[in-house]
PDB file of C-alpha atoms in Angstrom:
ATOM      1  CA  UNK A   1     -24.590 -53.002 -60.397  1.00  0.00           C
ATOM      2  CA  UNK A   2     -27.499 -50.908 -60.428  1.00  0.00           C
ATOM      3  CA  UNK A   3     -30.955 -51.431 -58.740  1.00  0.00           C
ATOM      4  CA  UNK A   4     -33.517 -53.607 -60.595  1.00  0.00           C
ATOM      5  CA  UNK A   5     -37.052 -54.073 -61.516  1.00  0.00           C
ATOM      6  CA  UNK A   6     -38.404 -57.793 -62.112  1.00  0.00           C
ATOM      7  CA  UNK A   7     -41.587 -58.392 -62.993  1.00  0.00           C
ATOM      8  CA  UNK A   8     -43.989 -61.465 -64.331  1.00  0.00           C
ATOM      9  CA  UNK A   9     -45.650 -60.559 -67.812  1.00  0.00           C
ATOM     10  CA  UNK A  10     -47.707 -62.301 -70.225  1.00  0.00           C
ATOM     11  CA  UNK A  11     -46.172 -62.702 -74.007  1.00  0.00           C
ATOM     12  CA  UNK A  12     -48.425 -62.956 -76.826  1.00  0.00           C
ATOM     13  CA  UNK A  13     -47.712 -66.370 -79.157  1.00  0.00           C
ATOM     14  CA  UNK A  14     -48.507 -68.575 -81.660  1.00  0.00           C
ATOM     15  CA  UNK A  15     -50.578 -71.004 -79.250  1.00  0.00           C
ATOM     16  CA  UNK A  16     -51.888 -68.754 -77.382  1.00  0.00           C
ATOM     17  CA  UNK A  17     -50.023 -66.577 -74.608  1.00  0.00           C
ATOM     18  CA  UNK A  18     -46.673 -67.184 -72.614  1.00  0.00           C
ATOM     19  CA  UNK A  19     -45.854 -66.334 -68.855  1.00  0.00           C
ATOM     20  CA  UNK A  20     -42.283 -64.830 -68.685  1.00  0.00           C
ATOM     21  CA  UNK A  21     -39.909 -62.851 -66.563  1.00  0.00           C
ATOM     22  CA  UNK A  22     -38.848 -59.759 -67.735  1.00  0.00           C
ATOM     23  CA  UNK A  23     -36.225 -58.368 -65.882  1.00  0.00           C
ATOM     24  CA  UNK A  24     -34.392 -54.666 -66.092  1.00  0.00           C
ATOM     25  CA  UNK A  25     -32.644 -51.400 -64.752  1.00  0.00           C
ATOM     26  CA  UNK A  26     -35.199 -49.785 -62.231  1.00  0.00           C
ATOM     27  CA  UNK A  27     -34.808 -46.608 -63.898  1.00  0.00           C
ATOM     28  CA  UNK A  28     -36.956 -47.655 -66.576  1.00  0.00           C
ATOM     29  CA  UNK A  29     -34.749 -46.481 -69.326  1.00  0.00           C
ATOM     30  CA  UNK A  30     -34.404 -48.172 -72.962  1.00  0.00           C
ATOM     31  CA  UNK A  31     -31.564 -50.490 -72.521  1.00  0.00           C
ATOM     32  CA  UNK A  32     -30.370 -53.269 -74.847  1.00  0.00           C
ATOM     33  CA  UNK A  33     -32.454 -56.683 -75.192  1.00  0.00           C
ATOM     34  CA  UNK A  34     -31.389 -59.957 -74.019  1.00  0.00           C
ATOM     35  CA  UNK A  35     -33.644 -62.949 -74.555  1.00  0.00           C
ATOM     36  CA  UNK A  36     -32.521 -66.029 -72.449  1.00  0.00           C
ATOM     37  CA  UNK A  37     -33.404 -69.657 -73.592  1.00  0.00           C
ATOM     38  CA  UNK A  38     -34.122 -70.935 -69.976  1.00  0.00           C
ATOM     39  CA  UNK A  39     -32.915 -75.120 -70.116  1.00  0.00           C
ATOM     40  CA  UNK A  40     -34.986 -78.159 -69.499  1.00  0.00           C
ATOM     41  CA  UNK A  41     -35.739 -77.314 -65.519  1.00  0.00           C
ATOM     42  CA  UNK A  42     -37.800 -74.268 -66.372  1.00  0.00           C
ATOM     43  CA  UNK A  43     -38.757 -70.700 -65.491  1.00  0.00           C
ATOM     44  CA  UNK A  44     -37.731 -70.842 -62.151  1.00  0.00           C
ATOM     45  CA  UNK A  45     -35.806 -68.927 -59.171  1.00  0.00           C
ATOM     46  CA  UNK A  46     -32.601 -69.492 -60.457  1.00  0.00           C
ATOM     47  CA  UNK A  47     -33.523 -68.431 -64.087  1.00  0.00           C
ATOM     48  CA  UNK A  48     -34.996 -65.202 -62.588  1.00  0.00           C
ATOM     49  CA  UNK A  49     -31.819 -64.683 -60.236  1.00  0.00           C
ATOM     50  CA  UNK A  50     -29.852 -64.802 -63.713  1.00  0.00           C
ATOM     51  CA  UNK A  51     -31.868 -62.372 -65.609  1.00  0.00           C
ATOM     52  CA  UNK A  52     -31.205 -59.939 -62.538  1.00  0.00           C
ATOM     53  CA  UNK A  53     -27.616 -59.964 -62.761  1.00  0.00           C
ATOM     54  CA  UNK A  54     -28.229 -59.397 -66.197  1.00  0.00           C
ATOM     55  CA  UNK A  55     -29.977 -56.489 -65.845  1.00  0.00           C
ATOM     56  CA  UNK A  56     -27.674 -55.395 -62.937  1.00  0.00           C
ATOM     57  CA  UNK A  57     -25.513 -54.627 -65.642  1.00  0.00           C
ATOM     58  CA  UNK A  58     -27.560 -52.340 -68.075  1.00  0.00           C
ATOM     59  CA  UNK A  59     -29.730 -55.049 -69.950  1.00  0.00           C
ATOM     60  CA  UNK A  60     -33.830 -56.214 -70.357  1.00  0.00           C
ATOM     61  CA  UNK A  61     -33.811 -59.651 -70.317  1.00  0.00           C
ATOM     62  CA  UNK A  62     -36.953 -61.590 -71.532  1.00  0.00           C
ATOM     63  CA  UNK A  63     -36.825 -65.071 -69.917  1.00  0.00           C
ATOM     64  CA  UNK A  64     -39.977 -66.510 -71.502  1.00  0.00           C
ATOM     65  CA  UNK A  65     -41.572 -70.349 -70.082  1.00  0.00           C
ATOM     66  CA  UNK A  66     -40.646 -72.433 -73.560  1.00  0.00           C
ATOM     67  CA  UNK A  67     -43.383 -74.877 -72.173  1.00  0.00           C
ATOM     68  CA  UNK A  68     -46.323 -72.536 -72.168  1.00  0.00           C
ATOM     69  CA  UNK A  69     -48.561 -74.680 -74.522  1.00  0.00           C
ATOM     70  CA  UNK A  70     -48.359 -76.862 -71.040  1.00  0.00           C
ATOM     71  CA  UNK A  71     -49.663 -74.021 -68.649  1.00  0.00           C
ATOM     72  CA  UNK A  72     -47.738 -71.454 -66.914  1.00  0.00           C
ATOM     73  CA  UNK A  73     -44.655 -72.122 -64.612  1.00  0.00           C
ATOM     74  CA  UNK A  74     -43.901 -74.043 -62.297  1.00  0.00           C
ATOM     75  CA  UNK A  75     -45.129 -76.838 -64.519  1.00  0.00           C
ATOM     76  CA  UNK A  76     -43.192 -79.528 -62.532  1.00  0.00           C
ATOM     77  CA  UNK A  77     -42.746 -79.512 -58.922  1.00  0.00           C
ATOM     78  CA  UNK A  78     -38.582 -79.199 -57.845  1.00  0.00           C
ATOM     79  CA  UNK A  79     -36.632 -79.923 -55.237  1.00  0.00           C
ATOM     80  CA  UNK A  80     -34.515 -77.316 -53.798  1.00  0.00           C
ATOM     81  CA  UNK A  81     -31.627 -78.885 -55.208  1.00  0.00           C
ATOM     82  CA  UNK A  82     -31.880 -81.002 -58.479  1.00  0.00           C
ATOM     83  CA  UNK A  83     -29.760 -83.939 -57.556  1.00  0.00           C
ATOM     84  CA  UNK A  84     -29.209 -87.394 -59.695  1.00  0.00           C
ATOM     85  CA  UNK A  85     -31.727 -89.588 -57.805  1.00  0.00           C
ATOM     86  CA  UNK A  86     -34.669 -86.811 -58.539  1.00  0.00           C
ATOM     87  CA  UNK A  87     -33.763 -86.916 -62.117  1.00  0.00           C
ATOM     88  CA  UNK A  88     -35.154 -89.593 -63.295  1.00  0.00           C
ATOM     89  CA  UNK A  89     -38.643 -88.300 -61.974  1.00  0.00           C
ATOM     90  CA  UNK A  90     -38.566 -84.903 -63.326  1.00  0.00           C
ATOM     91  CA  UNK A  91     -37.632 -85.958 -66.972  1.00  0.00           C
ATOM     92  CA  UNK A  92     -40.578 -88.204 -67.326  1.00  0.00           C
ATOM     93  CA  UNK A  93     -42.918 -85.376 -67.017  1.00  0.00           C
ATOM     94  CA  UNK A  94     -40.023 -82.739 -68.631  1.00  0.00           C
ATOM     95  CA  UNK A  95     -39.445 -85.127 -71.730  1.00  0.00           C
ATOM     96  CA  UNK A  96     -42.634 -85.145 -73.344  1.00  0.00           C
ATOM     97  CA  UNK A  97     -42.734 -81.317 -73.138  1.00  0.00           C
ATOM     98  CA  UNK A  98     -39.735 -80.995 -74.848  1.00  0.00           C
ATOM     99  CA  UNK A  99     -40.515 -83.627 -77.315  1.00  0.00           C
ATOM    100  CA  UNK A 100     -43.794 -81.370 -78.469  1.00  0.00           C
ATOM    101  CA  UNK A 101     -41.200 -78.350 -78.605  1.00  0.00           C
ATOM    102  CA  UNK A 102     -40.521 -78.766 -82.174  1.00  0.00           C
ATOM    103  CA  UNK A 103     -38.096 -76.788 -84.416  1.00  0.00           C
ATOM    104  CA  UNK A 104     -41.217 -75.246 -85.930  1.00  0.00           C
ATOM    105  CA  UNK A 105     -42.584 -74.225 -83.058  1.00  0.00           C
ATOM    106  CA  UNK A 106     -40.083 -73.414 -80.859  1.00  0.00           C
ATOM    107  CA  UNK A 107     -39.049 -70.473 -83.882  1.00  0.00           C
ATOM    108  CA  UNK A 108     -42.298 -69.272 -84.426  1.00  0.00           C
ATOM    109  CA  UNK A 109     -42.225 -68.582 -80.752  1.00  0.00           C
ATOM    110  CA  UNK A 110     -38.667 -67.146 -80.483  1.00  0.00           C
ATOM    111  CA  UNK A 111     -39.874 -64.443 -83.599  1.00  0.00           C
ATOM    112  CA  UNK A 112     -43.288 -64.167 -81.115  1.00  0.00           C
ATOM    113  CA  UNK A 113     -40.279 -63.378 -78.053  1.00  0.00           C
ATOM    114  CA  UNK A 114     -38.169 -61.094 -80.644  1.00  0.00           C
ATOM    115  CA  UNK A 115     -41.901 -58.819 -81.341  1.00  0.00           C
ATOM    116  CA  UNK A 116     -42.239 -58.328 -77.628  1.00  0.00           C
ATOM    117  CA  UNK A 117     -38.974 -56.967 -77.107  1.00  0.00           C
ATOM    118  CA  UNK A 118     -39.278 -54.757 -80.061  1.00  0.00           C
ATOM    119  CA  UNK A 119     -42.250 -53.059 -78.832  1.00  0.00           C
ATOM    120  CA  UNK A 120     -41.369 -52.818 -75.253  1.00  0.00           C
ATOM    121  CA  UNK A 121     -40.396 -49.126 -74.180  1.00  0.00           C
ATOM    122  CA  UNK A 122     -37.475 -51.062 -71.958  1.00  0.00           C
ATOM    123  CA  UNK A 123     -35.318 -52.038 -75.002  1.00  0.00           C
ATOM    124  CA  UNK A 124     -33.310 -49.812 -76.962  1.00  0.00           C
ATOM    125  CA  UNK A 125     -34.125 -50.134 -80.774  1.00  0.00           C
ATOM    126  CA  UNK A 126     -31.753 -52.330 -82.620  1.00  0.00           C
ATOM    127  CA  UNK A 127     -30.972 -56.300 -82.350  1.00  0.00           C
ATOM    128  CA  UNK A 128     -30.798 -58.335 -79.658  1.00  0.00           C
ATOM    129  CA  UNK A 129     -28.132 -60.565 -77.866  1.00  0.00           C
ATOM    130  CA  UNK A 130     -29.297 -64.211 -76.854  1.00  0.00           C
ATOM    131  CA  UNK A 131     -28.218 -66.642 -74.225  1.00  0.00           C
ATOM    132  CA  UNK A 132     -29.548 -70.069 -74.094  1.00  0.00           C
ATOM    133  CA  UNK A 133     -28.798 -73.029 -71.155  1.00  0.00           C
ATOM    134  CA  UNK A 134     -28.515 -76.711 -72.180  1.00  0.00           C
ATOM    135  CA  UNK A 135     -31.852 -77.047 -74.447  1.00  0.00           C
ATOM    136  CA  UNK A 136     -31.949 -73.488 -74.360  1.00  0.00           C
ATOM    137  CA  UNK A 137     -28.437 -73.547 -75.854  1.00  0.00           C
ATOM    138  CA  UNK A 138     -30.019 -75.083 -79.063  1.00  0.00           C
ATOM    139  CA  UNK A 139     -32.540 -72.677 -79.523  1.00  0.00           C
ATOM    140  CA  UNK A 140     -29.713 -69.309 -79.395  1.00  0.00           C
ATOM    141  CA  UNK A 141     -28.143 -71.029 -82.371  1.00  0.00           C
ATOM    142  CA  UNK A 142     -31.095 -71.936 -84.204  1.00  0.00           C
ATOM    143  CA  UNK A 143     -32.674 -68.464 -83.511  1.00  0.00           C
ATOM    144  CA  UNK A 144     -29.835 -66.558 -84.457  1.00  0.00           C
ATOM    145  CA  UNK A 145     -29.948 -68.149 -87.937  1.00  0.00           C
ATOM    146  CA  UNK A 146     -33.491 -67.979 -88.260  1.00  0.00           C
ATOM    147  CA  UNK A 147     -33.963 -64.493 -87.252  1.00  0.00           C
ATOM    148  CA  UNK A 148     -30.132 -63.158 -88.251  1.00  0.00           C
ATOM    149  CA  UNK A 149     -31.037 -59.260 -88.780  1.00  0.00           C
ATOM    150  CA  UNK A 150     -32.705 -59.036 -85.668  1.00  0.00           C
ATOM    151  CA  UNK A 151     -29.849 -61.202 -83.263  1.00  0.00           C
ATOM    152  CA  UNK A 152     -26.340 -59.002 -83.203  1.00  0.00           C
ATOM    153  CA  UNK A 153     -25.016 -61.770 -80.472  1.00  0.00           C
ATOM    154  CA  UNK A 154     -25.600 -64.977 -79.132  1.00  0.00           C
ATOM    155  CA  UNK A 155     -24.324 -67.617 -76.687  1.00  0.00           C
ATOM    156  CA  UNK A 156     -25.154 -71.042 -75.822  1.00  0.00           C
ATOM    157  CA  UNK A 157     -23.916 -72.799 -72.642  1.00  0.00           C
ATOM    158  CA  UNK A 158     -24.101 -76.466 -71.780  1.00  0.00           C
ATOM    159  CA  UNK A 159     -25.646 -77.011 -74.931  1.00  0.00           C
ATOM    160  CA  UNK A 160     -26.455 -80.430 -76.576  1.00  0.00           C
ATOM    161  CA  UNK A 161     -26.925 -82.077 -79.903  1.00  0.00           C
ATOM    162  CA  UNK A 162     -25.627 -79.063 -81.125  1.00  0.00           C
ATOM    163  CA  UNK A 163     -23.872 -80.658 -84.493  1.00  0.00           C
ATOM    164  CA  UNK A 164     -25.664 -83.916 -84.963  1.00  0.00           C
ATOM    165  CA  UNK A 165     -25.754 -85.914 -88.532  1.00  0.00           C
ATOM    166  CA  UNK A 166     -29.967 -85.333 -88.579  1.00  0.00           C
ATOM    167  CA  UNK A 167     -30.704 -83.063 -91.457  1.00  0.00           C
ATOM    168  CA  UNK A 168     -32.126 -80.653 -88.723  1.00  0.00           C
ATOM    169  CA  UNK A 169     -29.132 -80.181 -86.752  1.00  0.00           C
ATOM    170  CA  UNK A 170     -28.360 -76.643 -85.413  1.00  0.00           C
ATOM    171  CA  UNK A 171     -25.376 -75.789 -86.806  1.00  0.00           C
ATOM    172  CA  UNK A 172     -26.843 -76.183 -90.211  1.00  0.00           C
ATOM    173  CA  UNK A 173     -27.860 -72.721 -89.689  1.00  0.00           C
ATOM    174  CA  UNK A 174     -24.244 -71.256 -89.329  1.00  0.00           C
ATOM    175  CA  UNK A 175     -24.453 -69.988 -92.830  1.00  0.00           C
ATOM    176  CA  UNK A 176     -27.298 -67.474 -92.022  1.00  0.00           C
ATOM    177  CA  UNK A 177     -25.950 -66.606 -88.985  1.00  0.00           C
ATOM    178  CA  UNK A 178     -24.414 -62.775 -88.937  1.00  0.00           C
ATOM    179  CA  UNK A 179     -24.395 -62.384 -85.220  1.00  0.00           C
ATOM    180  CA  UNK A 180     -20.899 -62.960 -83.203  1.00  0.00           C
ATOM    181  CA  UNK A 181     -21.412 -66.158 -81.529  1.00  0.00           C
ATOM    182  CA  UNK A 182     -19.892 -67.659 -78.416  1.00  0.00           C
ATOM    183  CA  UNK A 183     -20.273 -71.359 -76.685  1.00  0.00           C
ATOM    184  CA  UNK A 184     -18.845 -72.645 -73.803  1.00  0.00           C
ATOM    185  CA  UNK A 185     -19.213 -76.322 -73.654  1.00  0.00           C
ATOM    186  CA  UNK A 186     -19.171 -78.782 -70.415  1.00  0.00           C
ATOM    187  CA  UNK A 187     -16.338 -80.772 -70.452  1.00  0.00           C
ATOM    188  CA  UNK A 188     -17.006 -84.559 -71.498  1.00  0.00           C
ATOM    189  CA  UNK A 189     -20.433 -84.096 -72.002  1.00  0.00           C
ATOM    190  CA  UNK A 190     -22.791 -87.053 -73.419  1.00  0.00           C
ATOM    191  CA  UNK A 191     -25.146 -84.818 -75.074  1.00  0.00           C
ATOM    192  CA  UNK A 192     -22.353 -82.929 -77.069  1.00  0.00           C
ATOM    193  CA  UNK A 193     -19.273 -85.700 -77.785  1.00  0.00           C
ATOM    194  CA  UNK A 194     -16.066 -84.551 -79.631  1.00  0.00           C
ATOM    195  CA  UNK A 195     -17.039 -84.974 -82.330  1.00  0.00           C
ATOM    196  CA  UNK A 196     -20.071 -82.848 -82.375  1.00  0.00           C
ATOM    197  CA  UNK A 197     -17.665 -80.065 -81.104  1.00  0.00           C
ATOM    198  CA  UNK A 198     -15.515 -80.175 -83.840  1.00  0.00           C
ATOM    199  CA  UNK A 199     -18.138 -80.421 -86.131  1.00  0.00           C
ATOM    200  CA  UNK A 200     -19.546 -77.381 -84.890  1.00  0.00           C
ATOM    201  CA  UNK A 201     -16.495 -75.398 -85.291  1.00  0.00           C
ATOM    202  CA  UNK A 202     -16.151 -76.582 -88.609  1.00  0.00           C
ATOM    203  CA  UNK A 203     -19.374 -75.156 -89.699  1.00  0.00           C
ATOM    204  CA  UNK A 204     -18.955 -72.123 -88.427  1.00  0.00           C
ATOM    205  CA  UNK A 205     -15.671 -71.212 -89.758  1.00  0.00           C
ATOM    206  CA  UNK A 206     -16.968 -72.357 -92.845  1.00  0.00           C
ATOM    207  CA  UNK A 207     -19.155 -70.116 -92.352  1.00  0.00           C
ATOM    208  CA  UNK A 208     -17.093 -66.808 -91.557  1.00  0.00           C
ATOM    209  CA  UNK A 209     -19.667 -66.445 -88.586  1.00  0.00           C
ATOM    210  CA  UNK A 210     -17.259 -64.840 -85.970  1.00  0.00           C
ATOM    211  CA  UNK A 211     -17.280 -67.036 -83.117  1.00  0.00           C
ATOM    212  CA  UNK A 212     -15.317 -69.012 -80.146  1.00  0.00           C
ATOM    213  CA  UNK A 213     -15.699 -71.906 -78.697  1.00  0.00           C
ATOM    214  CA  UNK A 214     -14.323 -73.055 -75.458  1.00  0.00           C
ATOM    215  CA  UNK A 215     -14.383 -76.358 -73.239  1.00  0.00           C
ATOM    216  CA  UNK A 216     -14.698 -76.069 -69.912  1.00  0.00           C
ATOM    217  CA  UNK A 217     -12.029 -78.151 -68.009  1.00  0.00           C
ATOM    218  CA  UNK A 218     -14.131 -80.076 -65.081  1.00  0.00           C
ATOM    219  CA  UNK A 219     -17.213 -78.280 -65.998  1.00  0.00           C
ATOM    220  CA  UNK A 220     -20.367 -80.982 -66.096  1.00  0.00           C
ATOM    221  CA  UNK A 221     -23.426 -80.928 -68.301  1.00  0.00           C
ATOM    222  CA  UNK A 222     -25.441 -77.818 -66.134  1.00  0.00           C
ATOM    223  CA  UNK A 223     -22.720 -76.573 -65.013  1.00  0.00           C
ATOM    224  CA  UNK A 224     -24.432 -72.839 -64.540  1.00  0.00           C
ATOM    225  CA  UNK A 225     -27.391 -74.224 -62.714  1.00  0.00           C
ATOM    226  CA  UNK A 226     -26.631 -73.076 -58.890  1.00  0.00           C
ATOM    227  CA  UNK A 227     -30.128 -75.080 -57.558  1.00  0.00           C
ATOM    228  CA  UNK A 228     -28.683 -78.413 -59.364  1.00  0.00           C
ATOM    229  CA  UNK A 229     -26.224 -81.166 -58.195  1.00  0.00           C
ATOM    230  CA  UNK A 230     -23.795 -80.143 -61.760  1.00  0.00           C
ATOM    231  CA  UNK A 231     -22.858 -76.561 -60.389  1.00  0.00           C
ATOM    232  CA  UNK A 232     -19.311 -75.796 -60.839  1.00  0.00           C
ATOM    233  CA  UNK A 233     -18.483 -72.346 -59.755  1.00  0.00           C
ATOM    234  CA  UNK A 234     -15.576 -72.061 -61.508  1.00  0.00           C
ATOM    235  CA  UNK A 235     -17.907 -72.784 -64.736  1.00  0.00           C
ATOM    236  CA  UNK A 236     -20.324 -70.910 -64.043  1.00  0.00           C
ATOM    237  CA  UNK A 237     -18.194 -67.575 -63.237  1.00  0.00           C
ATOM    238  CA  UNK A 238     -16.286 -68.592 -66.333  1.00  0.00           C
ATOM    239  CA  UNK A 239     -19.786 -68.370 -68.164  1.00  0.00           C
ATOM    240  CA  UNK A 240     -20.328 -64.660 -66.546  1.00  0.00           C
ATOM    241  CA  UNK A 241     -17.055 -63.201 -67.836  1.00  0.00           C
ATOM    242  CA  UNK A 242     -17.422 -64.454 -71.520  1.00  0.00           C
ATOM    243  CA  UNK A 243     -21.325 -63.424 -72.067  1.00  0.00           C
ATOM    244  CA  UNK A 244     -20.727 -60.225 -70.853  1.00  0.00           C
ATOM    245  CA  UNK A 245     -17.643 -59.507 -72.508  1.00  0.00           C
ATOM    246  CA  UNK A 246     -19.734 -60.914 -75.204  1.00  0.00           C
ATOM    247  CA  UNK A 247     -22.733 -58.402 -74.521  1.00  0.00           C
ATOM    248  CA  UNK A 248     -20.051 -55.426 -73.988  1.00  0.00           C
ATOM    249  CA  UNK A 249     -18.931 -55.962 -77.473  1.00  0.00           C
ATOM    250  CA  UNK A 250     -22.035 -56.178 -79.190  1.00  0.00           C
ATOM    251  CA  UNK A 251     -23.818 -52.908 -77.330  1.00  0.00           C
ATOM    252  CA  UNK A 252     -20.677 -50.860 -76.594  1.00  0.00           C
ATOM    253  CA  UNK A 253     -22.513 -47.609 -75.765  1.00  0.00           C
ATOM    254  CA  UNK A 254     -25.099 -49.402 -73.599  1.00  0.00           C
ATOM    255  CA  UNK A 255     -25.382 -52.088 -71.032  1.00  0.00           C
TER     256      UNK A 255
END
């Protein structure tokens, strides 16, 4: 692992301007992009702690606050461990935030993310990789088929209402997508059934996008989220070895 520079900066968007973490090798040399999709929580500690171990391994990784039309993060108050009964609580304030967060929006900001990397002097010219958490999951998919020359990889983890019947589902995309693609999906999930799995697959070998998806035995809805009551280890270093194994493959000279 080498030594690493983390810093706060402010991203130019649609709406205005967006706090975000930018995170990579202290050296200051070009290295391959990563944009991560933080999930419903938030810019937060364990976000940043992610995007270092990122970087640890040869990346700049742009975790931008998704809620910024809200104000900058923290934008709700959390407890140092995100446990069922505190649930409830959070999501009234979380769910309206995400509800404004539409399709439109949310990829007019991910091409406003994809500028910011392009003109930073830490990333290496050339597409990025993507990694998105629950919500976050959503957004890797529907970015990398919205923005397919600029996205060489992406991965979604924990993700939801991935393959819905709504004529805006996610994997609607799959036939724009040109980027390798990987999920790993919590075992009996509520937000992605079965169903919605196999749908998924369906569509994207339909597709010819190169991809896998994998369930993760015992692994609950969160399951990468260390500061939450769903962390599995076992998931979540699960999650490390396929992203970068992903990442390796996509930037084999770099990272």
């Amino acid at each position: 692992m080498t030594a690493v520079q983390g810093t706060a900066v402010d991203v130019p968007a649609g709406d205005g301007t967006a706090d975000a973490y930018l995170a990579h090798p202290a050296d200051g040399a070009a290295r391959p992009g990563v944009l991560l999709f933080m999930d419903a929580f938030g810019l937060r500690p364990r976000l940043r702690s992610m995007a270092d171990r990122l970087a640890g391994e040869g990346y700049t990784v742009l975790v931008p606050n998704l809620f910024h039309r809200h104000g900058r993060a923290p934008l709700v108050d959390l407890p140092e461990l995100i446990d069922p009964g505190a649930r409830p609580e959070l999501f009234e304030r979380i769910t309206p935030m995400m509800r404004e967060l539409t399709d439109e929006r949310a990829m007019a900001d991910a091409g406003a993310w994809l500028d910011w990397l392009a003109g930073s002097p830490v990333v290496a010219p050339g597409p990025v990789a993507l990694t998105g958490y629950c919500m976050g999951a959503r957004l890797s998919l529907l970015t990398a088929g919205t923005y397919p020359e600029r996205v060489a990889a992406a991965a979604g983890f924990h993700g939801g209402r991935l393959a819905t019947d709504a004529p805006d589902s996610p994997h609607l995309v799959a036939g724009r997508v040109t980027a390798e693609l990987y999920f790993g999906h919590a075992d009996q999930d509520p937000s992605l059934p079965r169903e919605q799995i196999d749908r998924l697959e369906r569509a994207l070998t339909a597709a010819g996008v190169r991809h896998r998806c994998e369930v993760y035995s015992g692994a609950p809805h969160g399951f990468t989220q260390a500061d939450t009551a769903a962390y599995h280890e076992e998931g979540d270093e699960r999650h490390w070895s396929a992203l970068l194994g992903l990442l390796r493959r996509t930037f084999p000279h770099g990272g």
